[in-house]
Every structure is written in structure tokens, then in C-alpha cells.
Short mmCIF file of C-alpha atoms in Angstrom, two decimals:
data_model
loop_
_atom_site.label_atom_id
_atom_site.label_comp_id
_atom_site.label_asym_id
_atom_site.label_seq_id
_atom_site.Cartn_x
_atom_site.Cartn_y
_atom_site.Cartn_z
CA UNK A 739 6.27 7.99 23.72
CA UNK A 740 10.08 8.72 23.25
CA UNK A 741 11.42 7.19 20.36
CA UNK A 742 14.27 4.53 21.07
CA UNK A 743 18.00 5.57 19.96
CA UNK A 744 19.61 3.26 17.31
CA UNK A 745 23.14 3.37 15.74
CA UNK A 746 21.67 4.54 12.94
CA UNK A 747 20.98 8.03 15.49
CA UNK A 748 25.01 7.96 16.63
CA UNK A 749 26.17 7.09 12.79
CA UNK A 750 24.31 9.68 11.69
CA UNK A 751 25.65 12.21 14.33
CA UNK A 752 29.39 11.38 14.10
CA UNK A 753 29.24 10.74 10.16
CA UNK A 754 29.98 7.08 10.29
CA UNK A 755 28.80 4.11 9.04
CA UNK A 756 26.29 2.14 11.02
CA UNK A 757 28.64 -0.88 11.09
CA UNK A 758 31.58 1.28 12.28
CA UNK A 759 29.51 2.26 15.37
CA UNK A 760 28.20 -0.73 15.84
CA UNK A 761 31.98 -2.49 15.85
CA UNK A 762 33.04 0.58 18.19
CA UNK A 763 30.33 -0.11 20.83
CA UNK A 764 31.99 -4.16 20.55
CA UNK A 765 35.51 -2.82 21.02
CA UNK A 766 36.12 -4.44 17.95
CA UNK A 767 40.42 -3.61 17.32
CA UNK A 768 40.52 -2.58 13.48
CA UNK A 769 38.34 0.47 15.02
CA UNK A 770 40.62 3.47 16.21
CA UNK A 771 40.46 4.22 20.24
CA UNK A 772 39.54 7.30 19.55
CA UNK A 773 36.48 6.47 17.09
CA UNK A 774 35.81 4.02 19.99
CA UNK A 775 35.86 6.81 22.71
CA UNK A 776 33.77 9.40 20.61
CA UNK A 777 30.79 6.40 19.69
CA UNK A 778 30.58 5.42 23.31
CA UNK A 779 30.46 8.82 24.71
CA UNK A 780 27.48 9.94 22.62
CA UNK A 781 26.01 6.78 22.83
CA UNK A 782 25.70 6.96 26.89
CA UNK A 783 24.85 10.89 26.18
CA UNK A 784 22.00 9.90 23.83
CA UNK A 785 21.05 6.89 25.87
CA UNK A 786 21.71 4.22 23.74
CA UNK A 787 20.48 0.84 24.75
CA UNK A 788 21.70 -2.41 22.60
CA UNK A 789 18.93 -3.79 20.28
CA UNK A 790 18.94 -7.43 21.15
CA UNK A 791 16.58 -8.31 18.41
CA UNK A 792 18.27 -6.18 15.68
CA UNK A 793 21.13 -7.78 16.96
CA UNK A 794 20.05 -11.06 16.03
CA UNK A 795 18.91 -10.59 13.32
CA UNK A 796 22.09 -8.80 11.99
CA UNK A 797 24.20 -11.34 12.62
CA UNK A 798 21.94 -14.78 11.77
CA UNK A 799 20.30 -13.39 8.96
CA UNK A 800 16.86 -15.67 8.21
CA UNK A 801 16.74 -15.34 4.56
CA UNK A 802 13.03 -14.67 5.00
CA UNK A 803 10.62 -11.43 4.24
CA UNK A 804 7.42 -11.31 6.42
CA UNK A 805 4.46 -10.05 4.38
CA UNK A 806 1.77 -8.10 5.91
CA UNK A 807 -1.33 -7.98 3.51
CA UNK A 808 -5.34 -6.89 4.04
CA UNK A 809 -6.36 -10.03 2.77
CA UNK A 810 -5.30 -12.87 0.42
CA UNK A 811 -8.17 -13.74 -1.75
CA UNK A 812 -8.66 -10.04 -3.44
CA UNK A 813 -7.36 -10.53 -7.02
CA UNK A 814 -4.72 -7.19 -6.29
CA UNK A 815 -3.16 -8.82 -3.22
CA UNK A 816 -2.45 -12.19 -4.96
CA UNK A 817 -0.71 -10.48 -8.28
CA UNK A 818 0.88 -8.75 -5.74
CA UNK A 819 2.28 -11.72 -3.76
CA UNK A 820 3.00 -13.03 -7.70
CA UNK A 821 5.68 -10.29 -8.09
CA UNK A 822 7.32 -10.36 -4.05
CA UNK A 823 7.79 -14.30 -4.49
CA UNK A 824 9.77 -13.73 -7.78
CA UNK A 825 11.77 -11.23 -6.94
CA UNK A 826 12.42 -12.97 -3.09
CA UNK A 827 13.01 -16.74 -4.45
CA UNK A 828 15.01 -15.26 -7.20
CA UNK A 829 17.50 -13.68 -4.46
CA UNK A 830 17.26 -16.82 -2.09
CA UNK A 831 15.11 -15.74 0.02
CA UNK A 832 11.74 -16.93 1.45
CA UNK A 833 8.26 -15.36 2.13
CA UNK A 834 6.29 -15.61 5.17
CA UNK A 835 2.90 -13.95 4.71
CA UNK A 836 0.54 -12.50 7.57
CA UNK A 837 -3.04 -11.91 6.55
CA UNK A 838 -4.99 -8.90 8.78
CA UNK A 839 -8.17 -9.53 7.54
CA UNK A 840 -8.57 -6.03 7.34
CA UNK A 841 -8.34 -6.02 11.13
CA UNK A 842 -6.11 -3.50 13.48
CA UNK A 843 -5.91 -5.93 16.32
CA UNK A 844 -5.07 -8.54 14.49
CA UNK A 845 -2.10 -6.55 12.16
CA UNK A 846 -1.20 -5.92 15.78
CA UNK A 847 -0.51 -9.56 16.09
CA UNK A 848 1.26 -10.04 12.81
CA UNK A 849 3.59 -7.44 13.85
CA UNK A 850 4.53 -9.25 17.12
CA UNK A 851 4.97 -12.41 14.82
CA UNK A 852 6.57 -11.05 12.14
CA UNK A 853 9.53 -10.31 15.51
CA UNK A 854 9.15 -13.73 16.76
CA UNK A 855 9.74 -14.92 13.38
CA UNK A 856 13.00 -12.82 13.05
CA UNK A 857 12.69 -11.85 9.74
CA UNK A 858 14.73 -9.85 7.63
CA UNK A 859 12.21 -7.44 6.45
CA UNK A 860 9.11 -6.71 5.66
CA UNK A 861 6.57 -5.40 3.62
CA UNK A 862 3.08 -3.96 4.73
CA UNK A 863 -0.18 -3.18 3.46
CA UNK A 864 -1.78 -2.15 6.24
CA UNK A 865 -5.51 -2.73 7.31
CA UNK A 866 -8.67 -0.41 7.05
CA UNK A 867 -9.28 -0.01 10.43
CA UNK A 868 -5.73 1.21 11.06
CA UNK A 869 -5.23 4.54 12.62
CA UNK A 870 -2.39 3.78 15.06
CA UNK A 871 0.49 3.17 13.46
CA UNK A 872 2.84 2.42 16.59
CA UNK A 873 3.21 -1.50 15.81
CA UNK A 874 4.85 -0.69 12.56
CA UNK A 875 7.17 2.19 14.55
CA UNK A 876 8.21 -0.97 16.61
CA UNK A 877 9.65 -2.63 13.79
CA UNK A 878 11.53 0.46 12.41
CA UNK A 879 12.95 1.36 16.20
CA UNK A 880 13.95 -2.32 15.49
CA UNK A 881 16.23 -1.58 12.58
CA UNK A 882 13.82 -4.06 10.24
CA UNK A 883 13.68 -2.17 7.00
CA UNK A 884 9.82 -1.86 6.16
CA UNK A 885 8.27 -1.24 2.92
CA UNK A 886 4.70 -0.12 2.60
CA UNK A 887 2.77 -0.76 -0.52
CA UNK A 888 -0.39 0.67 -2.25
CA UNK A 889 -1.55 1.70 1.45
CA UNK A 890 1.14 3.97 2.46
CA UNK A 891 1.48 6.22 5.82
CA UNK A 892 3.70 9.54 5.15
CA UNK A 893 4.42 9.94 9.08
CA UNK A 894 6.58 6.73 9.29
CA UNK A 895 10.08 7.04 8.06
CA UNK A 896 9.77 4.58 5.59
CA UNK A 897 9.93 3.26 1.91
CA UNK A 898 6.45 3.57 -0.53
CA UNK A 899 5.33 1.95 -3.27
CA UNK A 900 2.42 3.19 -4.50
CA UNK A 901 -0.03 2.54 -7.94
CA UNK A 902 -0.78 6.19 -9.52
CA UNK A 903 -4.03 6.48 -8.15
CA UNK A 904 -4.96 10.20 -8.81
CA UNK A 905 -3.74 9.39 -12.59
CA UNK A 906 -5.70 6.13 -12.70
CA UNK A 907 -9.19 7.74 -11.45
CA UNK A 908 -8.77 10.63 -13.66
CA UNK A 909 -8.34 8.58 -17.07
CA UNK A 910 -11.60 6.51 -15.72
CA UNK A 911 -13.67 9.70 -15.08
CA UNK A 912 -12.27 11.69 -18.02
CA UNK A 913 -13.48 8.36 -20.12
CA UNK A 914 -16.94 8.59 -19.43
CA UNK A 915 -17.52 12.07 -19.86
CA UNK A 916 -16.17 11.33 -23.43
CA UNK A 917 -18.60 8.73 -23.58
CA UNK A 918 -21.16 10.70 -23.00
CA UNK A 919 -21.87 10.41 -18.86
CA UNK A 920 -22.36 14.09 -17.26
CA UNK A 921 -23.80 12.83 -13.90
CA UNK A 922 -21.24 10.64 -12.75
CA UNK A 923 -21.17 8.61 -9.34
CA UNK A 924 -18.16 7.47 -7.68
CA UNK A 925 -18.05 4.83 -5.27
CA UNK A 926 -15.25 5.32 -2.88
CA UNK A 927 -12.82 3.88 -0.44
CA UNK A 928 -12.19 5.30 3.36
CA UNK A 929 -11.30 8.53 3.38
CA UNK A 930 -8.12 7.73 6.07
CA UNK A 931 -6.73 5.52 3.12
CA UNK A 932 -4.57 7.50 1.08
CA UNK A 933 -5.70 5.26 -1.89
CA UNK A 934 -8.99 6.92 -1.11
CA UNK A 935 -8.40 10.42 -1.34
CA UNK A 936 -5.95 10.10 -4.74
CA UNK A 937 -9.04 8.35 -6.44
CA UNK A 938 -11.51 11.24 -5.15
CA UNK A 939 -9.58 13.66 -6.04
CA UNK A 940 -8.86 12.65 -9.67
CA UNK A 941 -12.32 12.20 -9.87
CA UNK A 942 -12.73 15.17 -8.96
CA UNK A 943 -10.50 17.00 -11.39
CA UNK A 944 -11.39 15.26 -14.25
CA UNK A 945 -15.26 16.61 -13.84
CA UNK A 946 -13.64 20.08 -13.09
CA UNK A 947 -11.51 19.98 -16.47
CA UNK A 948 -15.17 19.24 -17.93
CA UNK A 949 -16.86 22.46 -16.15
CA UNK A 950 -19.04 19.65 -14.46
CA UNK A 951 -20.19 20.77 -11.09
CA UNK A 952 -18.28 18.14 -8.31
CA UNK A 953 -21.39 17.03 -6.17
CA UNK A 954 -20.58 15.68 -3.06
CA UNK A 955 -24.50 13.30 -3.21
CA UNK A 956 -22.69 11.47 -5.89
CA UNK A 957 -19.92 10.21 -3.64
CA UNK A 958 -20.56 7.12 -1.79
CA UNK A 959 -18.71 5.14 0.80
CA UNK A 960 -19.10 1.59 -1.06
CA UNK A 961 -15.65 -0.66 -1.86
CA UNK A 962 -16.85 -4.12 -1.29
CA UNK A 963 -19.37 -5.93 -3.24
CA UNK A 964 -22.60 -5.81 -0.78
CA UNK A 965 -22.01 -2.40 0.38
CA UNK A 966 -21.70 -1.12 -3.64
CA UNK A 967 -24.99 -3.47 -4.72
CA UNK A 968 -26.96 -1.98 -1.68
CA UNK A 969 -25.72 1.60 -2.51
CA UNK A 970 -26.31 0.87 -6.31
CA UNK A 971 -29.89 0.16 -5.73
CA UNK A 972 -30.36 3.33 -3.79
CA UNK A 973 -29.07 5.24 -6.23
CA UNK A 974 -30.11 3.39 -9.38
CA UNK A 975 -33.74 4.11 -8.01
CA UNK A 976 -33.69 7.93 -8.09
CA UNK A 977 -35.39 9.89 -11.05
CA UNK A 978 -31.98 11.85 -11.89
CA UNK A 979 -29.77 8.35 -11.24
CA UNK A 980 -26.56 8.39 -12.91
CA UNK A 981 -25.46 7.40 -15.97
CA UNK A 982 -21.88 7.15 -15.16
CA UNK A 983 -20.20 5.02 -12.07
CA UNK A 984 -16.29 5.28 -11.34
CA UNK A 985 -15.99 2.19 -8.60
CA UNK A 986 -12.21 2.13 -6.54
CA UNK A 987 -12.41 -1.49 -7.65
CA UNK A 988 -13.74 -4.26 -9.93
CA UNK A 989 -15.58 -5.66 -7.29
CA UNK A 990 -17.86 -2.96 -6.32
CA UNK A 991 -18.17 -2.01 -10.26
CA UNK A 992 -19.35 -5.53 -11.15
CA UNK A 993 -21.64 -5.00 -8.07
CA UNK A 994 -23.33 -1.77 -9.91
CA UNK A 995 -23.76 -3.64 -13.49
CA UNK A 996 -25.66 -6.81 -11.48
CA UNK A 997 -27.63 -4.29 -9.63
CA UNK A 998 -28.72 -2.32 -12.61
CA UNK A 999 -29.86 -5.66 -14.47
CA UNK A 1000 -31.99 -6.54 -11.33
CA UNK A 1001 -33.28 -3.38 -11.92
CA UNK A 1002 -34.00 -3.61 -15.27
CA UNK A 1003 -31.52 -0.98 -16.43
CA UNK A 1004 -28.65 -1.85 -19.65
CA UNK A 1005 -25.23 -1.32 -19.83
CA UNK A 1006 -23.47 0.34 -21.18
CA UNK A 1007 -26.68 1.57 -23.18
CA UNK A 1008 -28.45 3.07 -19.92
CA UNK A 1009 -25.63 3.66 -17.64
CA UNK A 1010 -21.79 2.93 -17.96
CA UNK A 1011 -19.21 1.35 -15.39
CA UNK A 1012 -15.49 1.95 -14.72
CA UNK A 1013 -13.70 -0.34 -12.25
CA UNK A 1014 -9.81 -0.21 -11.04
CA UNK A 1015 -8.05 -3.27 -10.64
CA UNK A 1016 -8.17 -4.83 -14.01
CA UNK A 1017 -8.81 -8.19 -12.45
CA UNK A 1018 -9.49 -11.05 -13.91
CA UNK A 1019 -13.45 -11.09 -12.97
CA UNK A 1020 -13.41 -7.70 -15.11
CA UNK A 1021 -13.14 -10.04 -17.80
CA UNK A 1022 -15.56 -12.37 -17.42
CA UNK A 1023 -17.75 -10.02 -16.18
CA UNK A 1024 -21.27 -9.82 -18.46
CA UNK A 1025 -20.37 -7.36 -20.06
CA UNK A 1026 -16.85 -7.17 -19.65
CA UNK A 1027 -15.91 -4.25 -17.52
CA UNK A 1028 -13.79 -1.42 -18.23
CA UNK A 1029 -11.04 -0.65 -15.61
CA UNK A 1030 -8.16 0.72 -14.57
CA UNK A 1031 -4.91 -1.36 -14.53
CA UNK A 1032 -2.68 -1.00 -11.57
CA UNK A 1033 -0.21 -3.45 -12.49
CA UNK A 1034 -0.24 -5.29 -8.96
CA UNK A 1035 2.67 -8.04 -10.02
CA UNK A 1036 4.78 -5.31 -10.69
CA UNK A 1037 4.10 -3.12 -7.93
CA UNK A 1038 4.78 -6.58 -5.78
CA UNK A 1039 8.18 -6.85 -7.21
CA UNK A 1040 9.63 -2.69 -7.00
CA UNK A 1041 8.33 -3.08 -3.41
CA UNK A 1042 10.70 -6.19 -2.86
CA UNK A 1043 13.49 -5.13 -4.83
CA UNK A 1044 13.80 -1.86 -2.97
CA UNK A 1045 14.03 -3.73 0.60
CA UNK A 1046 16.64 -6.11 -0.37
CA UNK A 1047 18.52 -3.21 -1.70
CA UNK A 1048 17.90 -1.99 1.84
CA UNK A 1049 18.93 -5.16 3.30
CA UNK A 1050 21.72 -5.43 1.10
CA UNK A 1051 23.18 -1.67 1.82
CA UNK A 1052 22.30 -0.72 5.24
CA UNK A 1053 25.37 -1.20 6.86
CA UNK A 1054 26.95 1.95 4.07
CA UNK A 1055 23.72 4.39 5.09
CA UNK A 1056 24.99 6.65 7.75
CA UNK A 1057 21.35 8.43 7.21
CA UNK A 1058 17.61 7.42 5.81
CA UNK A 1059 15.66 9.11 3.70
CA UNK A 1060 12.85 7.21 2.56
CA UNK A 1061 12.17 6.62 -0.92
CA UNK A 1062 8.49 6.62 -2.54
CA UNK A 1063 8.11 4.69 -6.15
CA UNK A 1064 4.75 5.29 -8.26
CA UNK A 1065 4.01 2.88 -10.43
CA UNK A 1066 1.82 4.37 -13.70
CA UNK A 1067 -1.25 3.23 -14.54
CA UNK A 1068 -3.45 2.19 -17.91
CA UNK A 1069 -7.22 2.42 -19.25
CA UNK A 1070 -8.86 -1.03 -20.01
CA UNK A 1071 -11.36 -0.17 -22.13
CA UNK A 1072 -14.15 -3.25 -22.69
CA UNK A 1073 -17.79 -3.25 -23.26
CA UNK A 1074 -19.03 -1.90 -19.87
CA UNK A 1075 -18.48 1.55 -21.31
#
């Protein structure tokens, strides 16, 4: 599918500002005949069409920021939804949040609301079942700055933020193996999510600075609680189970440590647990779990603060080139470990 000129193509082309073009193509006077002339001429070469809903919404600005998320209830989301509000009601605007459910057809929906709505960006966290990313192409051929967060796609031309994953799975891994763990099992996220293959592959490195043989049996597809307390019992059952669990979350870690008590098994005495979240079950949790701290509130606030900058300056960009923010992460260390 061809993608859709914008005067962000012709500004780019003629080395003007997106507002000058888009003044030329209104005949606007303070703009030279000649500027005029050259816009118009490459726009009908390039077959420009006028964006009626980036038209809008340039000139009656809602003051709002739609909010895409997987789901409200997970402990991440909310901190994260924490940190956009701030940052949004501090700068007058407003937040109107779309939950997917973790569902493509119904992101699909969001999307379409999210340009009924006529906001004036938004942010995205897209769903696990997402593998067509043509709804959120939509809103860029639009000219609505988007901002992905913690689930990021590298093919669209937009902004990341982004928790340091890889970093974050290799302090958990390279914990236990101090502790003692040599068979370690991770418990992973799809493999499609980049979240996913940053955890697997610090994982994976950490056992490798270790000289301890990566084994692919030990990786399990498991990131919500029944799928890691079903897979937990499976494993938990062998002869050779192991003594070590890295989970991609708290709630799939908290899973393990209730499935090794049903099973008779202690922790951290018989096997330890590393979550990544650092939510606040991890500290209730019996025992309190050890996990990795992604800092969601403030990952929820650089993601908002870079798309009002875009909003603020994207009349001066004559080009985009999308920036990507990684936000460090820190070791919890409680009694699970």
C-alpha cells in the first residue's frame, strides 16, 4: 500500500518548514510567489492530497493525549499512567485512555477512536497479538505524533521509550548464579515482543559470562500467572528441576514460589525466584520477591514529555528522525533469593 504524501514529504524536499508549506498551499501573502509556485508544483508532482483530519486538528488543537495501553489493571501499566497524567495535567492537557485488552482487533478500534476523538497525540503500547502494524501507520500518515513505550516496533518512523530490558534480565540471571543457582529456568514473554527477546537474550549472556551451557528446555513460554503455575508444576516435578527461575514479571514469579509450596519445595532454600516489575505484590509476596525495577512512573512521564516536545516543535522540523530513550534499570534484592 503506497504511503500517503504529507507536507512534512514537500518541507523536507524544498528545505522548508512544515508551516511554510503548509501557508504556501493556503496562498497565505507573507509567503513569497515564488515559494508559493515551487510548494504547489511539487506538491501536484508528488500527489499531495490535503489532510482534512491533520488539518483539524492543527488548527483546533484538543488539549488531549489518547493513550493506547495492553491493559489497565497490571501494576506496570498503572505506574505508567501515574507518570503520563503528571506530566499531561502539568502542561494543561488531558488524557484519554484506550485499553486493548491485549487484543489486535480491538487496538484496531482504539485507533479509529483515538481519530474520532481528535486528539493531539498519542502514546501506544501495543497488544500481544499485534503483528500488523498498519493502524498505527494511519495515525503517523495523519501527522499525529505517536510515541511507543516499553513495546516498541523499529519499522514505524516513530519515537521509543523503552525500560533496559537486556540490562535488567542480565543483573537478575547474573544474581542467582552468585547465589548459587547453575540450572536456571527462565520464563519468557512472546518472542515477536521486543521486550521478549532483550530479556532472553540477557539471560542468555549472563549464563554465557558464567561458562553455563544456554539450554533451550529451560526456556518456557509462561508471562501470566496460570500459564507460569501450570508450567512451574511441570517443571518443578522433574528429577533435575531447577533451582533458579528468572520470570519477565512479578506475576508469573509469584506464580513459581506458590507452585513450589504446593509442591512441597522452599524458597529460597530449595529453589530461588527473580521477577521484573518491582510491583507492589513483590512485596507482599510470602517471601518477598526479588525483582527487577523498571521504573514504570518514569518511563510514563519521558514518553509524554517527548510528544509534547513534538507537539510543541513540529511546525520548525523540516525532517523526522525518531528518537529512542532507555530508561536504566535496578536489582531489588528481598528474601525470594
Amino acid at each position: 500500500m503506497k504511503r500517503q504524501i504529507t507536507i512534512k514529504d514537500i518541507a523536507l524536499k524544498l528545505g522548508l518548514s512544515t508551516s511554510t508549506v503548509s501557508r504556501a498551499l493556503k496562498d497565505h501573502p507573507d509567503i513569497s510567489p515564488k515559494t508559493r509556485a515551487a510548494v504547489k508544483e511539487l506538491a501536484a508532482l508528488l500527489g499531495y492530497r490535503p489532510n482534512r483530519i491533520a488539518l483539524n486538528l492543527r488548527n483546533n488543537s484538543t488539549s488531549t493525549i489518547g493513550l493506547i495501553i495492553p491493559e489497565i489493571e497490571h501494576y506496570f501499566f498503572s505506574a505508567i499512567i501515574n507518570g503520563i497524567e503528571e506530566v499531561a495535567y502539568k502542561n494543561d492537557y488531558s488524557v484519554m485512555v484506550f485499553q486493548s485488552n491485549e487484543s489486535y482487533k480491538r487496538e484496531v478500534i482504539n485507533t479509529q477512536a483515538v481519530l474520532t476523538n481528535r486528539v493531539d497525540g498519542v502514546l501506544v503500547s501495543f497488544s500481544k497479538e499485534t503483528n500488523d502494524f498498519s493502524h498505527f501507520q494511519k495515525l503517523i500518515d495523519n501527522e499525529i505524533p505517536v510515541v511507543f513505550f516499553d513495546r516498541v516496533i523499529d519499522e514505524l518512523q516513530a519515537d521509543q521509550v523503552v525500560a533496559d530490558d537486556y540490562q535488567g534480565a542480565f543483573l537478575a540471571v547474573n544474581h542467582l548464579i552468585e547465589k548459587g543457582c547453575k540450572r536456571i529456568a527462565h520464563f519468557a514473554a512472546p518472542q515477536h515482543l521486543a521486550i521478549g527477546k532483550s530479556r532472553l537474550s540477557g539471560y542468555h549472556d549472563a549464563l554465557l559470562k558464567h561458562n553455563i551451557p544456554f539450554d533451550q528446555s529451560l526456556v518456557v513460554l509462561a508471562d501470566t500467572f496460570d500459564s507460569a503455575r501450570k508450567s512451574a508444576h511441570d517443571i518443578l516435578r522433574r528429577p533435575d528441576y531447577p533451582t533458579g527461575f528468572f520470570a519477565v514479571n512479578d506475576m508469573a514469579a509469584i506464580a513459581i514460589i506458590k507452585e513450589a509450596k504446593h509442591l512441597g519445595l522452599r524458597v529460597p532454600e530449595d529453589i530461588k525466584v527473580v521477577g521484573f516489575e518491582n510491583s507492589k505484590s513483590a512485596a507482599i509476596s510470602e517471601p518477598e520477591l526479588t525483582t527487577v525495577d523498571q521504573f514504570g512512573f518514569e518511563l510514563g512521564r519521558e514518553a509524554c514529555q517527548l510528544l509534547l516536545k513534538r507537539l510543541k516543535n513540529e511546525e520548525n522540523e523540516t525532517s523526522f528522525k525518531p528518537i529512542k530513550k532507555v530508561i536504566k534499570t535496578r536489582l531489588v534484592v528481598r528474601s525470594s533469593t
